[in-house]
Coordinates of C-alpha atoms and ligand atoms in Angstrom, one line a residue:
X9 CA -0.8 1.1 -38.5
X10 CA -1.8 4.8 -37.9
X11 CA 0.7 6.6 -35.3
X12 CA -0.3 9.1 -33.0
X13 CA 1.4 12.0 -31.2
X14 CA -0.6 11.1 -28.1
X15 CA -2.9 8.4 -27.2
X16 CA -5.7 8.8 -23.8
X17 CA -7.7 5.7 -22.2
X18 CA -10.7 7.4 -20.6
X19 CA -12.8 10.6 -22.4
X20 CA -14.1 11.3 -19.1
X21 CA -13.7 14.8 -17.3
X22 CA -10.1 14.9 -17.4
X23 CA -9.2 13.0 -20.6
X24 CA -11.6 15.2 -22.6
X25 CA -10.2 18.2 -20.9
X26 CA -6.5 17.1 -22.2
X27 CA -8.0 16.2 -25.3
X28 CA -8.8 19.4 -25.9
X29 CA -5.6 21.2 -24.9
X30 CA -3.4 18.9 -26.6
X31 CA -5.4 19.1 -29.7
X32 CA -5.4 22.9 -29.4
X33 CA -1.5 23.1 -29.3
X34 CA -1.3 20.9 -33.0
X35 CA -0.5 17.1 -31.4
X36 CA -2.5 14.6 -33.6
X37 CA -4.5 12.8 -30.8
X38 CA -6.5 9.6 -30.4
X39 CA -8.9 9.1 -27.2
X40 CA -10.5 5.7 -26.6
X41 CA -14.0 5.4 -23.9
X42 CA -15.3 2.1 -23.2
X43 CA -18.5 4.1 -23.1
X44 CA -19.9 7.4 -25.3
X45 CA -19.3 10.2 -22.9
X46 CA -20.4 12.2 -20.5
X47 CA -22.3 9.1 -19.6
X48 CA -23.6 7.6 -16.1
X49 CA -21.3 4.8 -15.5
X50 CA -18.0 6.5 -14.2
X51 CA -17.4 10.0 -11.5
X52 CA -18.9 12.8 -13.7
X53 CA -22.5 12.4 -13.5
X54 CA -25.3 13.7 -11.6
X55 CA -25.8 17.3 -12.7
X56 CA -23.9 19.1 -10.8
X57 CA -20.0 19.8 -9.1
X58 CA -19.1 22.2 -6.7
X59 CA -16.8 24.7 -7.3
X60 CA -14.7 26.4 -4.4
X61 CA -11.3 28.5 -4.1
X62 CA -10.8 28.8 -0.8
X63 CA -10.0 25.5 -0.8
X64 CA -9.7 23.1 2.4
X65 CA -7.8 20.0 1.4
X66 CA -4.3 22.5 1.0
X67 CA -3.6 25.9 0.0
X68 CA -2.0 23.5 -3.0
X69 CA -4.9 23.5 -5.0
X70 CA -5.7 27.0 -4.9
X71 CA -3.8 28.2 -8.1
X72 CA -4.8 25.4 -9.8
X73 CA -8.6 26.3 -9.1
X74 CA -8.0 29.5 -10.2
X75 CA -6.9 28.8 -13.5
X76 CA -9.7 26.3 -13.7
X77 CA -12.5 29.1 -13.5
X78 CA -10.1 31.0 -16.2
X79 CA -10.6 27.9 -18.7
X80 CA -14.1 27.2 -17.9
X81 CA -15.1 30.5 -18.7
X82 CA -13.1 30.2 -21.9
X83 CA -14.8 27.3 -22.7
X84 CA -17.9 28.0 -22.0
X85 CA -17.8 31.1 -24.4
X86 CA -16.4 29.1 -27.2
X87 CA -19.5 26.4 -26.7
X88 CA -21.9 29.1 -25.9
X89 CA -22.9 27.2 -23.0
X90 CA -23.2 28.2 -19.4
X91 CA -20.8 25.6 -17.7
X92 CA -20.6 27.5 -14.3
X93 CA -23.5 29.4 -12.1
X94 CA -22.1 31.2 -9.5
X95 CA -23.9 30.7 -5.7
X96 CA -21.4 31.7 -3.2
X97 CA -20.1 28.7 -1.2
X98 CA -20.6 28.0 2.4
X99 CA -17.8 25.6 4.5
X100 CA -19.9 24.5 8.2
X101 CA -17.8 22.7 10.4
X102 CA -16.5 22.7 14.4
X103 CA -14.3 25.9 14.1
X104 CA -11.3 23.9 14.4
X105 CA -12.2 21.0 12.0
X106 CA -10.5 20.8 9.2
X107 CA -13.6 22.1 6.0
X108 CA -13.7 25.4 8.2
X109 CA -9.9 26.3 9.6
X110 CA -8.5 24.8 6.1
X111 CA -11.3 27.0 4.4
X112 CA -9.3 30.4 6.1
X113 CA -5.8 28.8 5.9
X114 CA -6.5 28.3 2.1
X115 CA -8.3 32.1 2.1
X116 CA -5.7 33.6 4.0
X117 CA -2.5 32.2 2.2
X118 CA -3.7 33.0 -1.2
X119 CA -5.4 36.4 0.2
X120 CA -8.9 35.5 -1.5
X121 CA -12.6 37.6 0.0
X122 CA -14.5 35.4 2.7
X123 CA -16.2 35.7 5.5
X124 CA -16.4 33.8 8.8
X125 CA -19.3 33.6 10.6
X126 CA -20.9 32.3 13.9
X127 CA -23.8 29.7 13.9
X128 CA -26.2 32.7 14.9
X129 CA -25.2 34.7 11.8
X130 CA -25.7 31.7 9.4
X131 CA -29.5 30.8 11.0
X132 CA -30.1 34.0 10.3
X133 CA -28.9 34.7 7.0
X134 CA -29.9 30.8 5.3
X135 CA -32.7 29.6 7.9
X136 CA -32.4 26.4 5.7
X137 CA -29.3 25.8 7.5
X138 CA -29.5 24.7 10.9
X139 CA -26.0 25.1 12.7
X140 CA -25.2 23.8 15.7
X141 CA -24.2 26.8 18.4
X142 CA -20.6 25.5 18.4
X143 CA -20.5 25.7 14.7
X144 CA -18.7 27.9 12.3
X145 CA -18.9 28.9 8.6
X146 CA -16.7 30.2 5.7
X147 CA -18.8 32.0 3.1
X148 CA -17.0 33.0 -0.3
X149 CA -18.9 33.9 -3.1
X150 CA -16.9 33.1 -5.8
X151 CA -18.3 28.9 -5.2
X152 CA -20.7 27.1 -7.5
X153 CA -22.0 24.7 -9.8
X154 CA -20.7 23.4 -12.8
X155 CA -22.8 21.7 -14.9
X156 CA -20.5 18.2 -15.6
X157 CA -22.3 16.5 -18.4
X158 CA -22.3 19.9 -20.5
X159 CA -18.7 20.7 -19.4
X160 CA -17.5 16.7 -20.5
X161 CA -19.7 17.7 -23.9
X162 CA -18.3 20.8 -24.6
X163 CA -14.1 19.7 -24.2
X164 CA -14.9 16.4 -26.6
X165 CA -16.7 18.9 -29.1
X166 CA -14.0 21.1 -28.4
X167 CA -11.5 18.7 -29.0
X168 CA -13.0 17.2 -31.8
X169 CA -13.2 20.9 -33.6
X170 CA -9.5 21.0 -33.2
X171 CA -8.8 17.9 -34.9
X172 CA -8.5 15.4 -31.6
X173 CA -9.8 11.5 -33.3
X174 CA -11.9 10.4 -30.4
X175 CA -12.9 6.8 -30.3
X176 CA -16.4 6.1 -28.3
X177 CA -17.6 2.5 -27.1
X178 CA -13.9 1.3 -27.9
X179 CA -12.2 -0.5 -24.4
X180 CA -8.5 -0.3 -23.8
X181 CA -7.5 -3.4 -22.6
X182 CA -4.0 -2.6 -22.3
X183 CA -0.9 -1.1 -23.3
X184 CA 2.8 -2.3 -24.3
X185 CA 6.3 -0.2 -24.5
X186 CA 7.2 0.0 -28.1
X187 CA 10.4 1.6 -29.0
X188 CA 9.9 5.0 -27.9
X189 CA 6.6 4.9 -27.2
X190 CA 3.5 2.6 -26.6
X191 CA 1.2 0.5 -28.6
X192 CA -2.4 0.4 -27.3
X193 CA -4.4 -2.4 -27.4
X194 CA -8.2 -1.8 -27.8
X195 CA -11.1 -4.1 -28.9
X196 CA -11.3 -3.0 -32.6
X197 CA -7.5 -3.4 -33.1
X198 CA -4.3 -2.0 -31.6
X199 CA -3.3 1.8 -32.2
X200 CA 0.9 3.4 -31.8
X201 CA 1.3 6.6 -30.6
X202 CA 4.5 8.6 -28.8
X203 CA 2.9 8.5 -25.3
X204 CA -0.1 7.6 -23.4
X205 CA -2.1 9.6 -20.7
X206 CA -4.2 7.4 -18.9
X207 CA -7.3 9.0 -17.7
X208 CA -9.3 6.0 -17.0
X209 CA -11.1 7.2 -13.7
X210 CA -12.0 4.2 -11.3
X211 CA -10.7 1.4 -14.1
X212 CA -7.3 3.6 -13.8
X213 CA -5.5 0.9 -11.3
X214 CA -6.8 -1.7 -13.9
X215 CA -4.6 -0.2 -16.8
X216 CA -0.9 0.0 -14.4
X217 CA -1.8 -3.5 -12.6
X218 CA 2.4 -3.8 -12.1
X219 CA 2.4 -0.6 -10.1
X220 CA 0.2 -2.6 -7.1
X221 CA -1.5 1.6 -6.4
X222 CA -2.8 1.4 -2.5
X223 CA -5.9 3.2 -4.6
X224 CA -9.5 2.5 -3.5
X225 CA -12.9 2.6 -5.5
X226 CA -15.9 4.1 -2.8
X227 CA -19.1 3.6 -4.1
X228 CA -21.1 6.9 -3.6
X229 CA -25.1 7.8 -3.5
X230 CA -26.8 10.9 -4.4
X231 CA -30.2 12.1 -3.7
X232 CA -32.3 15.1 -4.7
X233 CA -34.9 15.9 -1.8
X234 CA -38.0 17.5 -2.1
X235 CA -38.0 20.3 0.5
X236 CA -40.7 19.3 3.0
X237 CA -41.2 22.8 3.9
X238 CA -39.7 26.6 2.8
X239 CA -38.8 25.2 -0.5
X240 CA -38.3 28.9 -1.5
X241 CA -35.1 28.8 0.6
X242 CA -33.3 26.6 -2.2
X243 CA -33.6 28.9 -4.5
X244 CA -30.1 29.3 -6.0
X245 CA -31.1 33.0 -5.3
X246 CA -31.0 32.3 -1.9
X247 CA -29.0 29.0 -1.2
X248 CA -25.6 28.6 -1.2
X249 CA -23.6 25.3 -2.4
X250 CA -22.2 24.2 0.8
X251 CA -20.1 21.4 2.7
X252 CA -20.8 20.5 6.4
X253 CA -18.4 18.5 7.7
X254 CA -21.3 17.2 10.8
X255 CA -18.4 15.3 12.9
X256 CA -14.6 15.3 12.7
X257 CA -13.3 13.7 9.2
X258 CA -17.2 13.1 8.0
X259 CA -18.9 15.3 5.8
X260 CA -22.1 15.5 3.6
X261 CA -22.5 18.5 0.7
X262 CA -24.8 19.8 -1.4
X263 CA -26.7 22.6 -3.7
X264 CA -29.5 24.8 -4.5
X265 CA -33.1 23.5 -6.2
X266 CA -32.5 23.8 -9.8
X267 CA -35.7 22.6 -10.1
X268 CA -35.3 19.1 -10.1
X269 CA -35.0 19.0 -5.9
X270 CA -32.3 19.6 -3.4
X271 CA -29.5 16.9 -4.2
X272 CA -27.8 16.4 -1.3
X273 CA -24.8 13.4 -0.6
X274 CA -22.6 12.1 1.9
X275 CA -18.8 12.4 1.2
X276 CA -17.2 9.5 1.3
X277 CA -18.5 7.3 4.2
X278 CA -19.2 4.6 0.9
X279 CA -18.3 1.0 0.8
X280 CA -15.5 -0.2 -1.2
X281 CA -16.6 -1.9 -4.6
X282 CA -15.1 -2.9 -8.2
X283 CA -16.1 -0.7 -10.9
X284 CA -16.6 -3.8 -13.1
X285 CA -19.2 -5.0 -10.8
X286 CA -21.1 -2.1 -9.4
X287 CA -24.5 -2.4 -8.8
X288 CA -26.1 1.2 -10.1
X289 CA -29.7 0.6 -9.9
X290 CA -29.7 -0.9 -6.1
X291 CA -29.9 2.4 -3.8
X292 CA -30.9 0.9 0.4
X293 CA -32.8 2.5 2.5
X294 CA -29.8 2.6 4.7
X295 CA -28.0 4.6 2.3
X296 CA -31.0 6.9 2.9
X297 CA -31.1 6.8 6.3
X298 CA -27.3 7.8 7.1
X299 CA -28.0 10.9 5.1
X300 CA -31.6 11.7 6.7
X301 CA -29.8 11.8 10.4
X302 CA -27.8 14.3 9.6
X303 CA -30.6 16.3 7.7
X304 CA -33.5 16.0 10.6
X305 CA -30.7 17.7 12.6
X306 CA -29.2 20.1 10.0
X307 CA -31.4 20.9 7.1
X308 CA -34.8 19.6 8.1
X309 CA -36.4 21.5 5.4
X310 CA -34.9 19.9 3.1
X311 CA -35.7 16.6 4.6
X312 CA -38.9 15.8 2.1
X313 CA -39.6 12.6 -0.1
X314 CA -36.6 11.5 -2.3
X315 CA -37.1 12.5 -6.4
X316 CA -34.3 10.5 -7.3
X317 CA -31.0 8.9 -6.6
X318 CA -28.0 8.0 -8.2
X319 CA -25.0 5.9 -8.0
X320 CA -21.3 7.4 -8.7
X321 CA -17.5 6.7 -7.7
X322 CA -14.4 8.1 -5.9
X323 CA -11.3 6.8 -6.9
X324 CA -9.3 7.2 -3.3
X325 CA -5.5 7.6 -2.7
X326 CA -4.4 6.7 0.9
X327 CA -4.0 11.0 1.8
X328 CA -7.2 11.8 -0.5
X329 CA -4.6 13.9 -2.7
X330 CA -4.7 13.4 -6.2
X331 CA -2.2 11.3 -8.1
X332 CA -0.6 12.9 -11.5
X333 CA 2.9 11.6 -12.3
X334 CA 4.8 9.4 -15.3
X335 CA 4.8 5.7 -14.6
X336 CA 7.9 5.2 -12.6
X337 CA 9.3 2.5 -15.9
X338 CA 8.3 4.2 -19.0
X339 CA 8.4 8.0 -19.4
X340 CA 6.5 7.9 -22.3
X341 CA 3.3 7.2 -20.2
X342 CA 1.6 9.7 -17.9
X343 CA -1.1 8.9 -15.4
X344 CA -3.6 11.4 -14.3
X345 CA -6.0 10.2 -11.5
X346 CA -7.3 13.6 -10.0
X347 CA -10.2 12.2 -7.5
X348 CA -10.5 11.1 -4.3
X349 CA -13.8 13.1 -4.5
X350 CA -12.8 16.3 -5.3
X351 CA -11.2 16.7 -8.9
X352 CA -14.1 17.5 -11.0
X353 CA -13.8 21.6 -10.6
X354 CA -10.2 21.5 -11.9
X355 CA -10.4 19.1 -14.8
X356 CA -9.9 22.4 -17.3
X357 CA -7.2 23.2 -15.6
X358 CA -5.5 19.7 -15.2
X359 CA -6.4 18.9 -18.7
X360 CA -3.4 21.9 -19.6
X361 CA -1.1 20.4 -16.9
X362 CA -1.3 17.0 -18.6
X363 CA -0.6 18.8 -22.2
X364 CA 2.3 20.3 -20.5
X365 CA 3.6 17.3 -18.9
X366 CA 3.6 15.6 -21.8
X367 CA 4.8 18.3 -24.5
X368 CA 7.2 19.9 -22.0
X369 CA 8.0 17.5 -19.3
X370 CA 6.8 20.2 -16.8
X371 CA 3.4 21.5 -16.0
X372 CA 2.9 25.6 -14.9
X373 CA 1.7 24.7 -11.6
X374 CA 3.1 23.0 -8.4
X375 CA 1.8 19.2 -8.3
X376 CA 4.3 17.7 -6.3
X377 CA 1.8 17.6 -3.5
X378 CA 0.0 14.6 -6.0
X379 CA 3.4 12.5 -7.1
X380 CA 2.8 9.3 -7.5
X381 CA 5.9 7.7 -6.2
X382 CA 4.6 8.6 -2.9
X383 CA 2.3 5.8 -3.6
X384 CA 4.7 3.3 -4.6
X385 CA 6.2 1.2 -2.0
Ligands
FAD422 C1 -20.8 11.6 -6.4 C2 -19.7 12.5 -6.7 C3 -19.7 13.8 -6.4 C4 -18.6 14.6 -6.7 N1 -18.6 15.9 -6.4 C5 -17.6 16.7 -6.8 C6 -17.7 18.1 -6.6 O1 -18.7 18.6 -6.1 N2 -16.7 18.9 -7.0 C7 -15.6 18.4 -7.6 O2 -14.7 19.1 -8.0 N3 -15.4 17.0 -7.8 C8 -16.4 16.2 -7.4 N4 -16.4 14.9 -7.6 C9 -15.1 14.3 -8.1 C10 -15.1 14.4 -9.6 O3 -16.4 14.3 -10.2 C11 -14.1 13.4 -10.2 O4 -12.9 13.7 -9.6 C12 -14.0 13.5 -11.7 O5 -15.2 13.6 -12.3 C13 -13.2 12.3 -12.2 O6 -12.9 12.5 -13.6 P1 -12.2 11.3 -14.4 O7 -12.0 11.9 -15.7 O8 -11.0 10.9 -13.5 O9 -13.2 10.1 -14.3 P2 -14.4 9.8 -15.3 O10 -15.1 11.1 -15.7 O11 -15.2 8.7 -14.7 O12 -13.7 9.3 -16.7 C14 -13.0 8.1 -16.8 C15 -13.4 7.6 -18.2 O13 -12.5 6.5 -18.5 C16 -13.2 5.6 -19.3 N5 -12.5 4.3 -19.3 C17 -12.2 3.6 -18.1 N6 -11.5 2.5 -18.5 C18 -11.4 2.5 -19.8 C19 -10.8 1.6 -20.8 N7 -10.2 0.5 -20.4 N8 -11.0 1.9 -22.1 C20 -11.6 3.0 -22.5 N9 -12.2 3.9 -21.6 C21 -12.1 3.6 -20.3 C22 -14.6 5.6 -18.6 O14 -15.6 5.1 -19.5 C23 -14.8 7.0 -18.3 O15 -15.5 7.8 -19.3 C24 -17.4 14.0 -7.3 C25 -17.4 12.7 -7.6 C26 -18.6 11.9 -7.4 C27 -18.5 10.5 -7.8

């Protein structure tokens, strides 16, 4: 049987992106997807991902972000692709929720250009965006879009080009300790290698069952509006992504036209499902309605017919932080769940933490804030 340096279940966003780094730094490589990537099946379709720095989950993630747009830009040059169009980003919230004052806490800590402004100044400046008088915004122009399916695309080519064997359509099943390392089990035959990264996305819990992870899959829906009216104002030249968190804790996002209408989704606010036994196709008019409320009051323009929807999924921890650590029983394994809604924009940048984890036992940036023993009961 062949060995491997490294083995990775799941060629998604952030098993391509280690792909690629570990390749890049000589390690032979092997990754295995139950599907051929980017595909429509896991977290990293639908067009587009925001991109944002001042960043309002914890001034945590900030460096990591930052060295995300560093690697994106890399990449994109070496693909000759543009991964990333820059909109400026605006955070709408109460003034005291947590999008807008962890927005400034983020800014301020990490001394990055924004601007706050009242609900008056942001009628004014985007009329597609209705704020309530009480509301607030944080505008920062360095926000955007990526573009995921040509981001996954570019790290597997990328990858590939540096000598990474990528298996597509090939399922994991699961995984042994052997020796020093792991023996993979896959349905076209069983694979060795020194250590294992498991990027699996929402089949991630699946592939560590003994580790019982209080993790949740959320089924989410996203739309793409016709503007009923002023459908110059979603112009990227003119619209911002942006994030409104409406009420306390609930939150819907979304981006400019790029011609195929105005996708806009709720965050979280999904049902809980099994990623074995989603259905895709079946979008309910009450999934349309929850969004339209908020619309009629917020962004009525942008409240036309639907163009299209589309089914995706958040893998959830309990604190909505990601989870990156080696499985508490064999060091040779490393498990990289960066979700809970939020990981796409950093996948470059995780991708190198994972290489580093695993060729160096430490990673450049501070992830303690994502260990997963503080999962573990
Ligand atoms: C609707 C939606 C909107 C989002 N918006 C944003 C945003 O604006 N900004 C942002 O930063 N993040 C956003 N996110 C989060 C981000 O997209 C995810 O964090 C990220 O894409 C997750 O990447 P992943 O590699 O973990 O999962 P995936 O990309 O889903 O990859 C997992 C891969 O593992 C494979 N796999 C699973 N099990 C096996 C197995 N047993 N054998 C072989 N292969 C297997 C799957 O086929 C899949 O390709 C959003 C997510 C969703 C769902």
């Amino acid at each position: 049987m062949t060995s491997y340096d490294v083995a990775i279940i799941g060629l998604g966003a952030m098993g391509s992106a280690a792909a690629y780094q570990l390749a890049k730094r000589g390690v032979s490589v092997i990754g295995f997807d139950r599907f051929t990537p980017p595909h429509t099946m896991g977290s990293s379709h639908g067009d587009t991902r925001i991109i944002r720095e001042a960043y309002h989950e914890s001034p945590a993630y900030v460096p990591i972000v930052q060295r995300a747009y560093e690697l994106w830009d890399e990449l994109a040059e070496e693909a000759g692709e543009t991964l990333l169009q820059q909109t400026g980003g605006l955070m709408l919230g109460e003034p005291e929720g947590e999008t807008v004052s962890g927005a400034i806490r983020s800014a301020e800590l990490h001394g990055l250009a924004y601007e706050v402004l009242d609900a008056d100044e942001v009628r004014k400046r985007w009329p597609q965006f209705n704020a309530p008088d009480q509301f607030a915004a944080v505008h920062e122009d360095r926000s955007g879009i990526l573009f995921p399916e040509k981001c996954i695309s570019a790290q597997l080519s990328g990858s590939i080009r540096v000598g990474a064997e990528l298996r597509y359509g090939t399922q994991v099943s699961g995984w042994v300790k052997d020796g020093d390392g792991v023996n993979v089990h896959t349905d076209s035959g069983d694979v060795s290698a020194g250590q294992l990264l498991i990027t699996a996305g929402a089949w991630m819990p699946g592939l560590v069952p003994e580790l019982a992870l209080p993790v949740e899959i959320e089924r989410q829906v996203l739309f793409w509006f016709e503007p009923a009216l002023n459908a110059d104002l979603f112009d990227p030249t003119h619209c911002p992504v942006y994030i409104w968190e409406y009420e306390s804790g609930h939150a819907f996002y979304g981006f400019p036209n790029l011609g195929d209408g105005v996708k806009i989704a709720r965050h979280h606010d999904g049902r809980v499902v099994d990623p074995d036994f989603l259905d895709r196709d079946e979008v309910s008019d009450v999934d349309e309605e929850m969004l339209r409320k908020q619309l009629s009051r917020m962004m009525p323009y942008a409240s036309g017919r639907v163009i299209r929807s589309e089914v995706c999924m958040y893998t959830n921890t309990p604190d909505q932080h990601y989870l990156i650590g080696f499985h508490p029983e064999n060091a040779s394994v490393l498990i990289g769940s960066p979700c809970s809604g939020h990981g796409f924009k950093m996948a470059s940048a995780l991708g190198e933490s994972f290489a580093e984890l695993l060729l160096d036992g430490e990673s450049r940036h501070d992830l303690s804030l994502f260990a997963l023993d503080r999962l573990l009961t």
